[in-house]
Protein backbone atom coordinates (compact mmCIF):
# COMPACT_ATOMS: atom_id res chain seq x y z
CA UNK A 1 0.00 0.00 0.00
CA UNK A 2 1.33 3.41 -0.96
CA UNK A 3 1.26 6.24 1.59
CA UNK A 4 0.21 9.71 0.55
CA UNK A 5 0.15 12.82 2.71
CA UNK A 6 -3.16 14.66 2.81
CA UNK A 7 -1.87 18.20 3.37
CA UNK A 8 -0.65 21.33 1.59
CA UNK A 9 1.44 22.52 4.53
CA UNK A 10 4.95 23.11 3.20
CA UNK A 11 6.72 22.73 6.55
CA UNK A 12 5.03 19.42 7.29
CA UNK A 13 5.64 18.13 3.75
CA UNK A 14 9.37 18.99 4.01
CA UNK A 15 9.67 17.23 7.33
CA UNK A 16 7.54 14.21 6.40
CA UNK A 17 9.16 13.36 3.08
CA UNK A 18 12.50 13.38 4.86
CA UNK A 19 11.36 10.79 7.39
CA UNK A 20 8.63 8.66 5.86
CA UNK A 21 8.13 6.49 2.73
CA UNK A 22 5.68 8.86 1.07
CA UNK A 23 4.76 8.50 -2.62
CA UNK A 24 2.79 11.68 -3.09
CA UNK A 25 0.66 14.52 -1.80
CA UNK A 26 -3.09 14.87 -1.98
CA UNK A 27 -4.96 18.14 -1.62
CA UNK A 28 -8.50 19.35 -1.98
CA UNK A 29 -9.98 22.88 -1.98
CA UNK A 30 -10.42 22.80 1.83
CA UNK A 31 -6.81 21.72 2.39
CA UNK A 32 -5.50 24.41 0.00
CA UNK A 33 -7.70 27.15 1.49
CA UNK A 34 -6.39 26.29 4.97
CA UNK A 35 -2.92 27.50 3.92
CA UNK A 36 -4.40 30.87 2.86
CA UNK A 37 -1.69 31.52 0.23
CA UNK A 38 -1.59 32.48 -3.43
CA UNK A 39 -2.63 29.24 -5.18
CA UNK A 40 0.01 29.02 -7.93
CA UNK A 41 2.87 29.94 -5.56
CA UNK A 42 1.76 27.32 -3.05
CA UNK A 43 1.46 24.49 -5.58
CA UNK A 44 4.74 25.46 -7.24
CA UNK A 45 6.46 25.33 -3.87
CA UNK A 46 4.94 21.93 -3.07
CA UNK A 47 6.18 20.64 -6.46
CA UNK A 48 9.67 22.03 -5.78
CA UNK A 49 9.77 20.36 -2.37
CA UNK A 50 8.54 16.94 -3.52
CA UNK A 51 10.29 16.92 -6.93
CA UNK A 52 8.98 15.51 -10.19
CA UNK A 53 8.95 11.88 -9.07
CA UNK A 54 6.20 12.15 -6.46
CA UNK A 55 2.57 12.28 -7.47
CA UNK A 56 0.74 15.50 -6.62
CA UNK A 57 -3.07 15.55 -6.47
CA UNK A 58 -4.92 18.79 -7.19
CA UNK A 59 -8.70 19.05 -7.27
CA UNK A 60 -10.62 21.13 -9.79
CA UNK A 61 -13.11 23.70 -8.49
CA UNK A 62 -15.30 24.12 -11.60
CA UNK A 63 -18.64 22.29 -11.83
CA UNK A 64 -19.24 21.75 -15.54
CA UNK A 65 -17.48 18.89 -17.33
CA UNK A 66 -15.77 21.01 -20.00
CA UNK A 67 -14.59 23.55 -17.40
CA UNK A 68 -13.33 20.80 -15.11
CA UNK A 69 -11.43 19.22 -18.00
CA UNK A 70 -9.95 22.56 -19.08
CA UNK A 71 -8.90 23.26 -15.49
CA UNK A 72 -7.32 19.81 -15.26
CA UNK A 73 -5.37 20.29 -18.49
CA UNK A 74 -4.09 23.69 -17.34
CA UNK A 75 -3.06 22.26 -13.96
CA UNK A 76 -1.02 19.49 -15.61
CA UNK A 77 0.54 21.96 -18.05
CA UNK A 78 1.58 24.22 -15.17
CA UNK A 79 2.62 21.72 -12.48
CA UNK A 80 3.90 18.76 -14.47
CA UNK A 81 2.77 15.45 -15.91
CA UNK A 82 3.03 13.68 -12.58
CA UNK A 83 0.02 15.61 -11.33
CA UNK A 84 -3.22 13.76 -10.78
CA UNK A 85 -6.41 15.75 -11.31
CA UNK A 86 -9.04 15.16 -8.64
CA UNK A 87 -12.57 15.22 -9.96
CA UNK A 88 -15.63 14.71 -7.72
CA UNK A 89 -17.69 11.81 -9.00
CA UNK A 90 -20.77 13.79 -10.05
CA UNK A 91 -22.46 13.39 -13.45
CA UNK A 92 -20.40 16.30 -14.81
CA UNK A 93 -17.37 14.82 -13.09
CA UNK A 94 -17.77 11.51 -14.92
CA UNK A 95 -17.85 13.33 -18.23
CA UNK A 96 -14.75 15.29 -17.26
CA UNK A 97 -12.97 12.05 -16.30
CA UNK A 98 -13.73 10.65 -19.78
CA UNK A 99 -12.36 13.79 -21.45
CA UNK A 100 -9.17 13.85 -19.36
CA UNK A 101 -8.68 10.11 -19.84
CA UNK A 102 -8.83 10.58 -23.61
CA UNK A 103 -5.97 13.08 -23.22
CA UNK A 104 -3.98 10.63 -21.09
CA UNK A 105 -4.18 12.83 -18.01
CA UNK A 106 -4.20 11.02 -14.67
CA UNK A 107 -7.43 11.46 -12.72
CA UNK A 108 -8.49 10.63 -9.18
CA UNK A 109 -12.25 10.33 -8.85
CA UNK A 110 -12.94 11.79 -5.44
CA UNK A 111 -15.76 12.17 -2.89
CA UNK A 112 -16.61 8.48 -3.37
CA UNK A 113 -19.23 7.16 -0.95
CA UNK A 114 -20.32 3.92 -2.66
CA UNK A 115 -18.69 1.07 -4.54
CA UNK A 116 -20.98 1.76 -7.48
CA UNK A 117 -19.60 5.30 -7.82
CA UNK A 118 -16.10 3.86 -7.79
CA UNK A 119 -16.96 1.30 -10.44
CA UNK A 120 -18.45 3.90 -12.72
CA UNK A 121 -15.46 6.24 -12.25
CA UNK A 122 -13.11 3.37 -13.05
CA UNK A 123 -15.04 2.56 -16.22
CA UNK A 124 -14.84 6.26 -17.18
CA UNK A 125 -11.04 5.97 -16.99
CA UNK A 126 -10.03 7.15 -13.51
CA UNK A 127 -6.48 6.25 -12.46
CA UNK A 128 -7.47 6.30 -8.77
CA UNK A 129 -10.72 6.40 -6.86
CA UNK A 130 -10.82 8.00 -3.42
CA UNK A 131 -13.46 6.57 -1.06
CA UNK A 132 -14.02 8.79 2.00
CA UNK A 133 -13.71 6.31 4.86
CA UNK A 134 -14.46 8.50 7.87
CA UNK A 135 -17.22 10.49 6.18
CA UNK A 136 -18.90 7.18 5.29
CA UNK A 137 -18.51 5.99 8.89
CA UNK A 138 -20.20 9.19 10.04
CA UNK A 139 -23.24 8.30 7.93
CA UNK A 140 -23.70 5.22 10.17
CA UNK A 141 -22.26 3.14 7.37
CA UNK A 142 -18.94 1.30 7.12
CA UNK A 143 -16.19 3.12 5.18
CA UNK A 144 -13.77 0.20 5.33
CA UNK A 145 -16.35 -2.22 3.91
CA UNK A 146 -16.90 0.17 1.02
CA UNK A 147 -13.13 0.17 0.39
CA UNK A 148 -13.07 -3.64 0.57
CA UNK A 149 -15.96 -3.92 -1.90
CA UNK A 150 -14.26 -1.56 -4.34
CA UNK A 151 -10.98 -3.51 -4.19
CA UNK A 152 -12.94 -6.75 -4.75
CA UNK A 153 -14.91 -5.39 -7.69
CA UNK A 154 -11.83 -3.94 -9.39
CA UNK A 155 -10.17 -7.37 -9.14
CA UNK A 156 -13.33 -9.16 -10.27
CA UNK A 157 -13.73 -6.97 -13.35
CA UNK A 158 -10.00 -6.70 -14.14
CA UNK A 159 -9.97 -2.92 -13.83
CA UNK A 160 -6.56 -1.29 -13.55
CA UNK A 161 -7.86 1.64 -11.49
CA UNK A 162 -6.28 1.86 -8.02
CA UNK A 163 -7.99 2.64 -4.73
CA UNK A 164 -6.58 5.54 -2.72
CA UNK A 165 -8.54 5.42 0.51
CA UNK A 166 -9.03 8.90 2.03
CA UNK A 167 -10.69 10.74 4.90
CA UNK A 168 -9.23 9.03 7.98
CA UNK A 169 -9.77 10.06 11.56
CA UNK A 170 -8.25 7.13 13.40
CA UNK A 171 -5.43 4.61 13.12
CA UNK A 172 -7.68 1.56 12.97
CA UNK A 173 -9.30 2.82 9.76
CA UNK A 174 -5.86 2.96 8.10
CA UNK A 175 -4.92 -0.54 9.37
CA UNK A 176 -8.23 -1.87 8.05
CA UNK A 177 -7.92 -0.49 4.50
CA UNK A 178 -4.37 -1.90 4.34
CA UNK A 179 -5.74 -5.33 5.28
CA UNK A 180 -8.46 -4.99 2.68
CA UNK A 181 -5.94 -4.45 -0.11
CA UNK A 182 -6.30 -0.72 -0.77
CA UNK A 183 -3.52 0.29 -3.17
CA UNK A 184 -2.91 3.57 -1.33
CA UNK A 185 -4.04 5.60 1.65
CA UNK A 186 -3.81 9.33 2.07
CA UNK A 187 -3.39 10.40 5.67
CA UNK A 188 -3.38 13.85 7.26
CA UNK A 189 -0.47 15.21 9.30
CA UNK A 190 -2.24 14.76 12.66
CA UNK A 191 -2.72 11.05 12.06
CA UNK A 192 0.39 10.19 10.07
CA UNK A 193 2.76 9.56 12.96
CA UNK A 194 0.18 7.66 14.94
CA UNK A 195 -0.23 4.99 12.27
CA UNK A 196 3.15 3.40 12.94
CA UNK A 197 3.87 4.44 16.54
CA UNK A 198 3.51 1.87 19.31
CA UNK A 199 4.35 2.35 23.02
CA UNK A 200 5.74 -1.21 23.23
CA UNK A 201 8.21 -0.38 20.44
CA UNK A 202 9.41 2.61 22.47
CA UNK A 203 9.59 0.48 25.63
CA UNK A 204 11.64 -2.16 23.75
CA UNK A 205 14.08 0.48 22.53
CA UNK A 206 14.46 1.84 26.07
CA UNK A 207 15.26 -1.66 27.35
CA UNK A 208 17.89 -2.20 24.62
CA UNK A 209 19.51 1.11 25.55
CA UNK A 210 19.54 0.29 29.26
CA UNK A 211 21.13 -3.16 28.70
CA UNK A 212 23.72 -1.77 26.27
CA UNK A 213 24.76 1.04 28.60
CA UNK A 214 25.40 -1.38 31.49
CA UNK A 215 28.31 -2.82 29.50
CA UNK A 216 29.35 -0.18 26.96
CA UNK A 217 28.32 3.09 28.57
CA UNK A 218 27.67 5.90 26.09
CA UNK A 219 29.70 4.32 23.25
CA UNK A 220 27.82 3.72 20.02
CA UNK A 221 28.72 1.17 17.34
CA UNK A 222 29.73 3.70 14.68
CA UNK A 223 32.52 4.89 16.98
CA UNK A 224 33.62 1.36 17.89
CA UNK A 225 34.29 0.13 14.35
C1 LIG B 1 -8.44 13.63 0.05
O1 LIG B 1 -7.70 14.57 -0.24
C2 LIG B 1 -9.77 13.88 0.66
O2 LIG B 1 -10.31 15.02 0.08
C3 LIG B 1 -9.63 14.01 2.15
O3 LIG B 1 -8.96 12.88 2.66
C4 LIG B 1 -10.96 14.22 2.85
O4 LIG B 1 -10.71 14.19 4.22
P1 LIG B 1 -11.72 14.74 5.32
O5 LIG B 1 -12.94 13.90 5.28
O6 LIG B 1 -10.97 14.62 6.60
O7 LIG B 1 -12.00 16.18 4.96
Tab-separated table of C-alpha atoms and ligand atoms in Angstrom:
chain	number	residue	atom	x	y	z
A	1	UNK	CA	0.000	0.000	0.000
A	2	UNK	CA	1.329	3.415	-0.957
A	3	UNK	CA	1.259	6.236	1.587
A	4	UNK	CA	0.213	9.713	0.548
A	5	UNK	CA	0.155	12.821	2.711
A	6	UNK	CA	-3.159	14.662	2.807
A	7	UNK	CA	-1.866	18.196	3.370
A	8	UNK	CA	-0.647	21.331	1.593
A	9	UNK	CA	1.437	22.517	4.532
A	10	UNK	CA	4.949	23.110	3.205
A	11	UNK	CA	6.724	22.730	6.552
A	12	UNK	CA	5.031	19.424	7.287
A	13	UNK	CA	5.644	18.133	3.750
A	14	UNK	CA	9.367	18.991	4.006
A	15	UNK	CA	9.666	17.227	7.328
A	16	UNK	CA	7.545	14.210	6.404
A	17	UNK	CA	9.157	13.363	3.078
A	18	UNK	CA	12.501	13.383	4.856
A	19	UNK	CA	11.362	10.786	7.385
A	20	UNK	CA	8.629	8.656	5.860
A	21	UNK	CA	8.132	6.494	2.735
A	22	UNK	CA	5.678	8.856	1.066
A	23	UNK	CA	4.759	8.503	-2.621
A	24	UNK	CA	2.792	11.682	-3.094
A	25	UNK	CA	0.663	14.518	-1.796
A	26	UNK	CA	-3.089	14.875	-1.975
A	27	UNK	CA	-4.957	18.138	-1.621
A	28	UNK	CA	-8.505	19.348	-1.981
A	29	UNK	CA	-9.984	22.880	-1.976
A	30	UNK	CA	-10.419	22.803	1.831
A	31	UNK	CA	-6.813	21.718	2.391
A	32	UNK	CA	-5.502	24.406	-0.005
A	33	UNK	CA	-7.697	27.149	1.486
A	34	UNK	CA	-6.389	26.294	4.969
A	35	UNK	CA	-2.923	27.502	3.922
A	36	UNK	CA	-4.403	30.875	2.857
A	37	UNK	CA	-1.692	31.520	0.233
A	38	UNK	CA	-1.595	32.477	-3.427
A	39	UNK	CA	-2.633	29.238	-5.181
A	40	UNK	CA	0.009	29.019	-7.928
A	41	UNK	CA	2.874	29.936	-5.561
A	42	UNK	CA	1.761	27.323	-3.048
A	43	UNK	CA	1.459	24.493	-5.578
A	44	UNK	CA	4.743	25.464	-7.244
A	45	UNK	CA	6.460	25.326	-3.867
A	46	UNK	CA	4.939	21.929	-3.070
A	47	UNK	CA	6.178	20.645	-6.457
A	48	UNK	CA	9.672	22.031	-5.778
A	49	UNK	CA	9.769	20.363	-2.374
A	50	UNK	CA	8.543	16.939	-3.525
A	51	UNK	CA	10.294	16.925	-6.927
A	52	UNK	CA	8.979	15.511	-10.191
A	53	UNK	CA	8.955	11.882	-9.074
A	54	UNK	CA	6.205	12.151	-6.462
A	55	UNK	CA	2.570	12.280	-7.471
A	56	UNK	CA	0.740	15.497	-6.623
A	57	UNK	CA	-3.072	15.554	-6.467
A	58	UNK	CA	-4.918	18.787	-7.188
A	59	UNK	CA	-8.705	19.047	-7.275
A	60	UNK	CA	-10.615	21.132	-9.793
A	61	UNK	CA	-13.110	23.699	-8.485
A	62	UNK	CA	-15.296	24.120	-11.599
A	63	UNK	CA	-18.635	22.292	-11.829
A	64	UNK	CA	-19.244	21.751	-15.545
A	65	UNK	CA	-17.479	18.891	-17.327
A	66	UNK	CA	-15.767	21.009	-19.996
A	67	UNK	CA	-14.585	23.552	-17.402
A	68	UNK	CA	-13.326	20.796	-15.106
A	69	UNK	CA	-11.432	19.218	-18.000
A	70	UNK	CA	-9.955	22.557	-19.077
A	71	UNK	CA	-8.903	23.265	-15.494
A	72	UNK	CA	-7.317	19.809	-15.262
A	73	UNK	CA	-5.375	20.287	-18.487
A	74	UNK	CA	-4.093	23.686	-17.341
A	75	UNK	CA	-3.057	22.255	-13.964
A	76	UNK	CA	-1.024	19.485	-15.613
A	77	UNK	CA	0.540	21.962	-18.045
A	78	UNK	CA	1.581	24.218	-15.171
A	79	UNK	CA	2.618	21.718	-12.484
A	80	UNK	CA	3.899	18.765	-14.470
A	81	UNK	CA	2.772	15.455	-15.906
A	82	UNK	CA	3.033	13.683	-12.575
A	83	UNK	CA	0.021	15.611	-11.332
A	84	UNK	CA	-3.221	13.759	-10.783
A	85	UNK	CA	-6.411	15.752	-11.307
A	86	UNK	CA	-9.037	15.159	-8.642
A	87	UNK	CA	-12.572	15.216	-9.965
A	88	UNK	CA	-15.627	14.711	-7.723
A	89	UNK	CA	-17.687	11.808	-9.001
A	90	UNK	CA	-20.771	13.794	-10.052
A	91	UNK	CA	-22.464	13.391	-13.454
A	92	UNK	CA	-20.402	16.299	-14.813
A	93	UNK	CA	-17.366	14.819	-13.088
A	94	UNK	CA	-17.769	11.509	-14.917
A	95	UNK	CA	-17.852	13.327	-18.227
A	96	UNK	CA	-14.747	15.295	-17.261
A	97	UNK	CA	-12.966	12.048	-16.302
A	98	UNK	CA	-13.727	10.652	-19.775
A	99	UNK	CA	-12.364	13.794	-21.452
A	100	UNK	CA	-9.171	13.849	-19.363
A	101	UNK	CA	-8.685	10.110	-19.840
A	102	UNK	CA	-8.829	10.585	-23.611
A	103	UNK	CA	-5.972	13.082	-23.222
A	104	UNK	CA	-3.976	10.629	-21.093
A	105	UNK	CA	-4.182	12.831	-18.011
A	106	UNK	CA	-4.204	11.020	-14.669
A	107	UNK	CA	-7.430	11.458	-12.716
A	108	UNK	CA	-8.490	10.633	-9.179
A	109	UNK	CA	-12.250	10.326	-8.848
A	110	UNK	CA	-12.943	11.794	-5.441
A	111	UNK	CA	-15.756	12.166	-2.886
A	112	UNK	CA	-16.613	8.481	-3.368
A	113	UNK	CA	-19.229	7.158	-0.949
A	114	UNK	CA	-20.322	3.925	-2.660
A	115	UNK	CA	-18.686	1.069	-4.544
A	116	UNK	CA	-20.982	1.758	-7.484
A	117	UNK	CA	-19.605	5.302	-7.825
A	118	UNK	CA	-16.101	3.862	-7.786
A	119	UNK	CA	-16.961	1.300	-10.441
A	120	UNK	CA	-18.453	3.904	-12.723
A	121	UNK	CA	-15.455	6.242	-12.246
A	122	UNK	CA	-13.106	3.368	-13.053
A	123	UNK	CA	-15.041	2.563	-16.216
A	124	UNK	CA	-14.842	6.258	-17.182
A	125	UNK	CA	-11.041	5.971	-16.992
A	126	UNK	CA	-10.034	7.147	-13.509
A	127	UNK	CA	-6.484	6.248	-12.459
A	128	UNK	CA	-7.465	6.300	-8.773
A	129	UNK	CA	-10.718	6.396	-6.859
A	130	UNK	CA	-10.820	8.001	-3.419
A	131	UNK	CA	-13.462	6.568	-1.057
A	132	UNK	CA	-14.019	8.788	1.996
A	133	UNK	CA	-13.711	6.308	4.864
A	134	UNK	CA	-14.464	8.501	7.875
A	135	UNK	CA	-17.217	10.489	6.182
A	136	UNK	CA	-18.896	7.179	5.286
A	137	UNK	CA	-18.506	5.986	8.889
A	138	UNK	CA	-20.202	9.189	10.043
A	139	UNK	CA	-23.243	8.300	7.929
A	140	UNK	CA	-23.697	5.223	10.166
A	141	UNK	CA	-22.259	3.142	7.370
A	142	UNK	CA	-18.936	1.303	7.121
A	143	UNK	CA	-16.195	3.117	5.178
A	144	UNK	CA	-13.772	0.204	5.334
A	145	UNK	CA	-16.351	-2.220	3.905
A	146	UNK	CA	-16.903	0.174	1.016
A	147	UNK	CA	-13.132	0.174	0.394
A	148	UNK	CA	-13.069	-3.640	0.571
A	149	UNK	CA	-15.957	-3.917	-1.897
A	150	UNK	CA	-14.262	-1.556	-4.343
A	151	UNK	CA	-10.984	-3.513	-4.189
A	152	UNK	CA	-12.937	-6.753	-4.746
A	153	UNK	CA	-14.909	-5.392	-7.686
A	154	UNK	CA	-11.827	-3.944	-9.392
A	155	UNK	CA	-10.169	-7.372	-9.144
A	156	UNK	CA	-13.334	-9.164	-10.269
A	157	UNK	CA	-13.732	-6.972	-13.355
A	158	UNK	CA	-10.004	-6.702	-14.136
A	159	UNK	CA	-9.975	-2.920	-13.829
A	160	UNK	CA	-6.562	-1.292	-13.551
A	161	UNK	CA	-7.858	1.643	-11.487
A	162	UNK	CA	-6.281	1.860	-8.015
A	163	UNK	CA	-7.991	2.644	-4.731
A	164	UNK	CA	-6.576	5.540	-2.718
A	165	UNK	CA	-8.542	5.425	0.512
A	166	UNK	CA	-9.034	8.898	2.032
A	167	UNK	CA	-10.691	10.741	4.897
A	168	UNK	CA	-9.231	9.027	7.978
A	169	UNK	CA	-9.768	10.062	11.565
A	170	UNK	CA	-8.250	7.125	13.398
A	171	UNK	CA	-5.430	4.615	13.123
A	172	UNK	CA	-7.680	1.555	12.967
A	173	UNK	CA	-9.299	2.815	9.760
A	174	UNK	CA	-5.858	2.960	8.102
A	175	UNK	CA	-4.923	-0.537	9.372
A	176	UNK	CA	-8.226	-1.871	8.047
A	177	UNK	CA	-7.916	-0.491	4.503
A	178	UNK	CA	-4.371	-1.899	4.335
A	179	UNK	CA	-5.739	-5.327	5.284
A	180	UNK	CA	-8.464	-4.990	2.681
A	181	UNK	CA	-5.941	-4.452	-0.113
A	182	UNK	CA	-6.301	-0.717	-0.772
A	183	UNK	CA	-3.520	0.287	-3.166
A	184	UNK	CA	-2.905	3.566	-1.334
A	185	UNK	CA	-4.043	5.597	1.654
A	186	UNK	CA	-3.810	9.335	2.069
A	187	UNK	CA	-3.390	10.405	5.672
A	188	UNK	CA	-3.378	13.855	7.258
A	189	UNK	CA	-0.469	15.208	9.296
A	190	UNK	CA	-2.237	14.764	12.660
A	191	UNK	CA	-2.724	11.048	12.060
A	192	UNK	CA	0.390	10.186	10.073
A	193	UNK	CA	2.762	9.556	12.961
A	194	UNK	CA	0.183	7.665	14.941
A	195	UNK	CA	-0.226	4.992	12.266
A	196	UNK	CA	3.155	3.398	12.938
A	197	UNK	CA	3.867	4.441	16.535
A	198	UNK	CA	3.514	1.869	19.305
A	199	UNK	CA	4.348	2.352	23.018
A	200	UNK	CA	5.738	-1.214	23.230
A	201	UNK	CA	8.206	-0.378	20.440
A	202	UNK	CA	9.408	2.611	22.470
A	203	UNK	CA	9.594	0.483	25.627
A	204	UNK	CA	11.636	-2.162	23.755
A	205	UNK	CA	14.083	0.480	22.531
A	206	UNK	CA	14.464	1.839	26.071
A	207	UNK	CA	15.258	-1.656	27.354
A	208	UNK	CA	17.889	-2.197	24.621
A	209	UNK	CA	19.512	1.110	25.547
A	210	UNK	CA	19.542	0.287	29.257
A	211	UNK	CA	21.126	-3.159	28.696
A	212	UNK	CA	23.720	-1.771	26.272
A	213	UNK	CA	24.763	1.036	28.600
A	214	UNK	CA	25.396	-1.379	31.486
A	215	UNK	CA	28.307	-2.823	29.499
A	216	UNK	CA	29.354	-0.182	26.964
A	217	UNK	CA	28.320	3.089	28.568
A	218	UNK	CA	27.669	5.901	26.088
A	219	UNK	CA	29.698	4.325	23.255
A	220	UNK	CA	27.817	3.721	20.018
A	221	UNK	CA	28.717	1.170	17.336
A	222	UNK	CA	29.726	3.696	14.675
A	223	UNK	CA	32.520	4.895	16.982
A	224	UNK	CA	33.621	1.365	17.892
A	225	UNK	CA	34.292	0.127	14.355
B	1	LIG	C1	-8.440	13.633	0.050
B	1	LIG	O1	-7.703	14.565	-0.245
B	1	LIG	C2	-9.769	13.878	0.662
B	1	LIG	O2	-10.314	15.016	0.078
B	1	LIG	C3	-9.632	14.011	2.148
B	1	LIG	O3	-8.960	12.882	2.658
B	1	LIG	C4	-10.965	14.217	2.848
B	1	LIG	O4	-10.706	14.191	4.221
B	1	LIG	P1	-11.725	14.744	5.323
B	1	LIG	O5	-12.945	13.901	5.281
B	1	LIG	O6	-10.969	14.622	6.598
B	1	LIG	O7	-12.003	16.181	4.961
